[in-house]
Short mmCIF file of C-alpha atoms in Angstrom, two decimals:
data_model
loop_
_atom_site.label_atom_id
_atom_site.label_comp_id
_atom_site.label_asym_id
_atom_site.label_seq_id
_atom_site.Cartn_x
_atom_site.Cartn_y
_atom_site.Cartn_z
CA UNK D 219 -73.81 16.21 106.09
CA UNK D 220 -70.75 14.08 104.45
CA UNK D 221 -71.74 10.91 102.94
CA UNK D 222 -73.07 9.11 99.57
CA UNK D 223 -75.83 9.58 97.32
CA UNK D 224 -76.91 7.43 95.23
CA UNK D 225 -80.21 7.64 93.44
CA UNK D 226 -82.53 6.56 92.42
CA UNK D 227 -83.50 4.35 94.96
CA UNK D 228 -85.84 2.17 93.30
CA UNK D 229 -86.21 1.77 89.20
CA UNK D 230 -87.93 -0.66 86.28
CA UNK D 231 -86.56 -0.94 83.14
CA UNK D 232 -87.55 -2.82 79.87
CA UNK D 233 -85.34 -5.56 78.52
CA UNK D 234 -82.75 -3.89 76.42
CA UNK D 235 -82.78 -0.02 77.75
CA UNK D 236 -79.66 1.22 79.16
CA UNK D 237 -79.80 2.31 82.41
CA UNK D 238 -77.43 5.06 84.54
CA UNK D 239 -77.34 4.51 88.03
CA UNK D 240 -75.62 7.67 90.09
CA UNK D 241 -73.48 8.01 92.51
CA UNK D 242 -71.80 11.14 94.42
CA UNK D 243 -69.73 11.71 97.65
CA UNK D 244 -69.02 14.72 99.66
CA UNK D 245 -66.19 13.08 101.64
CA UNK D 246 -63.51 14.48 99.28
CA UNK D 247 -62.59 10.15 98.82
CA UNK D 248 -60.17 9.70 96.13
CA UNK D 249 -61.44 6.15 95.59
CA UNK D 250 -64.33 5.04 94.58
CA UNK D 251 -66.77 1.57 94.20
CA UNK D 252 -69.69 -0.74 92.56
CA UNK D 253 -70.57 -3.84 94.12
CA UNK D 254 -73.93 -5.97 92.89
CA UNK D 255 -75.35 -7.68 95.03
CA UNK D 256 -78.03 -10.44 94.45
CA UNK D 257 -80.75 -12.18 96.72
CA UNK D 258 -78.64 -14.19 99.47
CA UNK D 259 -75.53 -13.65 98.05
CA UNK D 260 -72.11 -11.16 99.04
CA UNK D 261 -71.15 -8.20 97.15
CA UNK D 262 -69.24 -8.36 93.87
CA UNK D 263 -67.06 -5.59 92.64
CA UNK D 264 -68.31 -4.42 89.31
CA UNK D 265 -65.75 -1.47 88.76
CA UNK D 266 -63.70 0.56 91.06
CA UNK D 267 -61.35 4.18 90.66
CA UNK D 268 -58.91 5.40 92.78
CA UNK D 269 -58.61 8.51 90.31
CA UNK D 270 -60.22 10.99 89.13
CA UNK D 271 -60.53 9.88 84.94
CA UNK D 272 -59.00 6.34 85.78
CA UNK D 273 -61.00 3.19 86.44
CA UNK D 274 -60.34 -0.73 86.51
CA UNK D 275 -62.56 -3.51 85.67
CA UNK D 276 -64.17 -5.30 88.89
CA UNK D 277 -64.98 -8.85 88.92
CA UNK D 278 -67.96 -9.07 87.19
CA UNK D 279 -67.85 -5.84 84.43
CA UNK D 280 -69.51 -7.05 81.77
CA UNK D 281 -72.20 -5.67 80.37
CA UNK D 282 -71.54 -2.29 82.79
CA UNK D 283 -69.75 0.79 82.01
CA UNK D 284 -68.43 3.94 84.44
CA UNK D 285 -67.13 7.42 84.18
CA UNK D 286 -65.17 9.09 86.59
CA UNK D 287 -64.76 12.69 85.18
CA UNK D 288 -65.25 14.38 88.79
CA UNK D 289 -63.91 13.61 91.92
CA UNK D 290 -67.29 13.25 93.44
CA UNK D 291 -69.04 11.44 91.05
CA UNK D 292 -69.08 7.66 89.74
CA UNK D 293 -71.97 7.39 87.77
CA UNK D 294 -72.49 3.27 86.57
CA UNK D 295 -74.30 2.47 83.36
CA UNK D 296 -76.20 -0.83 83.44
CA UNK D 297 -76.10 -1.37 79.57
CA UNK D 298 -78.61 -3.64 77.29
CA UNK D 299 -75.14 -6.37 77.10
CA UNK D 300 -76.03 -7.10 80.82
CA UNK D 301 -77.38 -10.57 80.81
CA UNK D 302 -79.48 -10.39 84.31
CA UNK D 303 -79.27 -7.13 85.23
CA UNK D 304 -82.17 -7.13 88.11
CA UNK D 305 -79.70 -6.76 91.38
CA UNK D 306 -79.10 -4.45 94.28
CA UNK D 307 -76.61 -1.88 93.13
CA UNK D 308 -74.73 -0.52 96.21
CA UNK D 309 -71.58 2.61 95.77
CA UNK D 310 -69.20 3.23 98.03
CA UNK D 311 -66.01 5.29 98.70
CA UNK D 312 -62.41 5.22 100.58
CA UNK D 313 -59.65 6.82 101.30
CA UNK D 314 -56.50 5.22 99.27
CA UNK D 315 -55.68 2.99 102.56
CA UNK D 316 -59.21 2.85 103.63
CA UNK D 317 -60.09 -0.65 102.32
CA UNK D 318 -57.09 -1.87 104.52
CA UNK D 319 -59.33 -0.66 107.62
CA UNK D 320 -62.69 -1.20 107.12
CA UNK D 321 -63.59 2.49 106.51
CA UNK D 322 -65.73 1.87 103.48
CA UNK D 323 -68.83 4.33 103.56
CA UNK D 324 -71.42 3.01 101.48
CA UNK D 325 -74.50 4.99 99.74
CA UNK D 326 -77.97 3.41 100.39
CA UNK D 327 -78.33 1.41 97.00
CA UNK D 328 -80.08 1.31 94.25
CA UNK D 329 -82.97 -1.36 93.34
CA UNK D 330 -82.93 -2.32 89.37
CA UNK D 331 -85.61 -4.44 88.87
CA UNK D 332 -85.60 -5.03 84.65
CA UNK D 333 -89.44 -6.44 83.75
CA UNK Q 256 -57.66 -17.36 93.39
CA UNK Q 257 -58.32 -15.15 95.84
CA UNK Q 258 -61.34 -15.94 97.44
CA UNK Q 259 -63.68 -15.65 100.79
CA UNK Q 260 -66.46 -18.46 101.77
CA UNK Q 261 -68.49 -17.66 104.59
CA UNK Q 262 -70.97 -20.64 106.79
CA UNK Q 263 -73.79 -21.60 106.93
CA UNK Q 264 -75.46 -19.27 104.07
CA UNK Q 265 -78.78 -18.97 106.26
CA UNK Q 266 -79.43 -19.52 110.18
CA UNK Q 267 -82.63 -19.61 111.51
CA UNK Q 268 -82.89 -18.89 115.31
CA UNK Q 269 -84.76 -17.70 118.41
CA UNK Q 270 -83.73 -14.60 120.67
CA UNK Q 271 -81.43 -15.62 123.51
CA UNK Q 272 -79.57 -18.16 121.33
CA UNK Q 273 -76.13 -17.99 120.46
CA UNK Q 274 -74.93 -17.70 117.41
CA UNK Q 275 -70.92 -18.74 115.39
CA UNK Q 276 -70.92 -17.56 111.85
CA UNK Q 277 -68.24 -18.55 109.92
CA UNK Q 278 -65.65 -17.10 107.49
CA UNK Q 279 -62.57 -19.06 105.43
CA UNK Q 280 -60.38 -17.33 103.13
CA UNK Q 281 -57.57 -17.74 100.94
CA UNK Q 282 -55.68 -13.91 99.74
CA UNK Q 283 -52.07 -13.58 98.84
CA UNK Q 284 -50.43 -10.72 101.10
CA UNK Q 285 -52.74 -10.85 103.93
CA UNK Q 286 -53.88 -7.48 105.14
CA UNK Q 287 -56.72 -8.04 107.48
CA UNK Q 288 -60.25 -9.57 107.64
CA UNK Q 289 -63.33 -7.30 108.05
CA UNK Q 290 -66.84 -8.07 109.28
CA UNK Q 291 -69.89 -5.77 108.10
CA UNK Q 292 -73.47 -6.27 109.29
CA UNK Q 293 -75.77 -5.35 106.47
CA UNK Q 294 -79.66 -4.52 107.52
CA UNK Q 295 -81.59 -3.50 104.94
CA UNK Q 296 -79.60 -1.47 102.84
CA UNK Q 297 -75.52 -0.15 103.19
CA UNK Q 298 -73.48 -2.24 105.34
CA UNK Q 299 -71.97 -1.38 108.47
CA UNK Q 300 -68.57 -1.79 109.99
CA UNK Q 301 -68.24 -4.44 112.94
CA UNK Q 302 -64.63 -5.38 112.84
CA UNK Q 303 -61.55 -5.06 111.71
CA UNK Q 304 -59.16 -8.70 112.93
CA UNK Q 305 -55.37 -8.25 111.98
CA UNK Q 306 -53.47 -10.64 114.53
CA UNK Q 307 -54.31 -14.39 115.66
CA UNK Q 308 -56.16 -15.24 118.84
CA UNK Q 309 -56.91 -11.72 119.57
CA UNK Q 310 -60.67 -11.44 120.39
CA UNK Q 311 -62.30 -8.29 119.07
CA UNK Q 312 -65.92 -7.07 121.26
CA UNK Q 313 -68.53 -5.29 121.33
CA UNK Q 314 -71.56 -5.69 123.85
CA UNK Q 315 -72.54 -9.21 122.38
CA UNK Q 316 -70.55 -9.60 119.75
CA UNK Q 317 -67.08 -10.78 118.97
CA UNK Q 318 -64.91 -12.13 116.43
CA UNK Q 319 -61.50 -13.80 116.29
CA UNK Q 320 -59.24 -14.80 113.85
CA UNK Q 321 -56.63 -17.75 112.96
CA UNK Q 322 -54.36 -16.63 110.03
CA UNK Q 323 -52.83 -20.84 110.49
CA UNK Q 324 -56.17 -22.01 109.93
CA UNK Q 325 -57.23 -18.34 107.52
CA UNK Q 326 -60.39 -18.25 109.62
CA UNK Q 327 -62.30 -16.01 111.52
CA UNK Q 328 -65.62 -16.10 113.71
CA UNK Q 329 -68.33 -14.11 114.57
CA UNK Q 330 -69.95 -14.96 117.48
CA UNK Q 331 -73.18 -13.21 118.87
CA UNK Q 332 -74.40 -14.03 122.37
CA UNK Q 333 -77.87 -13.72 123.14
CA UNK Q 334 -79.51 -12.77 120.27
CA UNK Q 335 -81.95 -10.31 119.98
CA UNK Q 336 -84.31 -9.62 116.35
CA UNK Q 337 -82.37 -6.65 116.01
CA UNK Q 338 -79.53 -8.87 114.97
CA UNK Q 339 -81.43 -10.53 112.37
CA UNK Q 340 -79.72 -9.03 109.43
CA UNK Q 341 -76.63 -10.29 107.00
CA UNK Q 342 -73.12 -10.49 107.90
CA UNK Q 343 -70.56 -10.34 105.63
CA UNK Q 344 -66.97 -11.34 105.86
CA UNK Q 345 -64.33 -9.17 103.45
CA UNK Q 346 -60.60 -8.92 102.96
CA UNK Q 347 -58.41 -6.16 101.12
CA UNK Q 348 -57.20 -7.17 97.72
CA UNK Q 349 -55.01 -5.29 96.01
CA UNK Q 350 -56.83 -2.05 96.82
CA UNK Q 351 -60.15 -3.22 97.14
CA UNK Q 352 -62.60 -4.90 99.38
CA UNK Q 353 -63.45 -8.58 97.86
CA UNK Q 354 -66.60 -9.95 100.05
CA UNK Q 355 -67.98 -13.37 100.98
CA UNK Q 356 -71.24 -14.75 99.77
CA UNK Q 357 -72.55 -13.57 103.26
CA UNK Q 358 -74.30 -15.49 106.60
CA UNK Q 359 -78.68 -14.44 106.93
CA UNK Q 360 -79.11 -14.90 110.02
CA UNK Q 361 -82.81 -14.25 111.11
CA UNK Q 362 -83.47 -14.23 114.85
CA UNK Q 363 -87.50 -15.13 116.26
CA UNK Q 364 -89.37 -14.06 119.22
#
């Protein structure tokens, strides 16, 4: 089946570990997405690609870091920088024009919870 | 600054009621306003609004937008606690989705 993986689901952290969160799609999507999201808020971009080995700072990057050195893979790295990194991390991926329509297929998140 | 508010934040109802959640923007170079309804985990597509006054539906729900007033609605008639989830308003920038802060809207029994 096409679609998005991310994993893993559900993870703890101590204060001040790194953390890689992964992401991979099977829908052959050139672009690529990180959005937080907290408790009662929206979605905020953290970093996006539209390339494979080219990314661009979101709106809220600090503290996070990407690769994108497959097509199918966007791995995010919550590093030890992030000030509050407990969120909802949700990936998603496009086709170049897809944003434009609403065709946005998202993975099914990943829970950081940092004790 | 390019940026999307959605109203109210929370809504508390019972089934059967009807329902207008609300979504202001302000983007340069106007694409189109989306709608996603967001369960428990990966949001869904509802809607995608382009023109003014042009209703979008779906079985109970429908949206609208005003690009004079840079508003849209979502409107859901007769709610059901299936609905009970978070919508969330979003607009192209550039070439990627920026999102509102997002309506919870919890339906009762």
């Amino acid at each position: 089946d096409g679609g998005i993986t991310q994993s893993p689901k559900y993870l703890f952290r101590k204060e001040g570990q790194n953390v890689t969160l992964s992401c991979e799609q099977n829908l052959n999507h050139d672009a690529m997405y990180w959005y937080r999201q907290d408790p009662g808020q929206g979605l905020r971009l953290i970093y996006y690609s539209q390339i494979v080995n080219d990314f661009q700072k979101g709106d809220i990057a600090e503290g996070y870091s990407v690769s994108r050195e497959k097509k199918e893979s966007f791995p995010l790295t919550v590093t030890s920088a992030q000030k509050n990194p407990t969120a909802f991390y949700l990936c998603a991926s496009s086709t170049p024009t897809g944003v434009n329509t609403g065709e946005l297929f998202f993975g099914e998140g990943s829970r950081l919870t940092v004790l | 600054e390019d940026k999307v508010v959605q109203s109210p934040l929370s809504l508390v109802v019972h089934e059967g009621d009807t329902v207008t959640l609300n979504c202001s923007y302000e983007v340069t170079n106007f694409r189109s306003l989306l709608w996603y309804k967001q369960e428990k985990k990966a949001p869904t597509f509802l809607f995608m609004l382009t023109s003014s006054g042009i209703e979008k539906k779906s079985g109970r729900l429908s949206s609208i937008l005003d690009k004079k007033e840079l508003f849209s609605i979502l409107n859901i008639t007769a709610t059901q606690t299936g609905d009970s989830a978070v919508y969330l308003c979003a607009l192209p920038r550039s070439d990627k989705l920026i999102f509102g802060t997002g309506t919870r809207l919890q339906v009762f029994p």
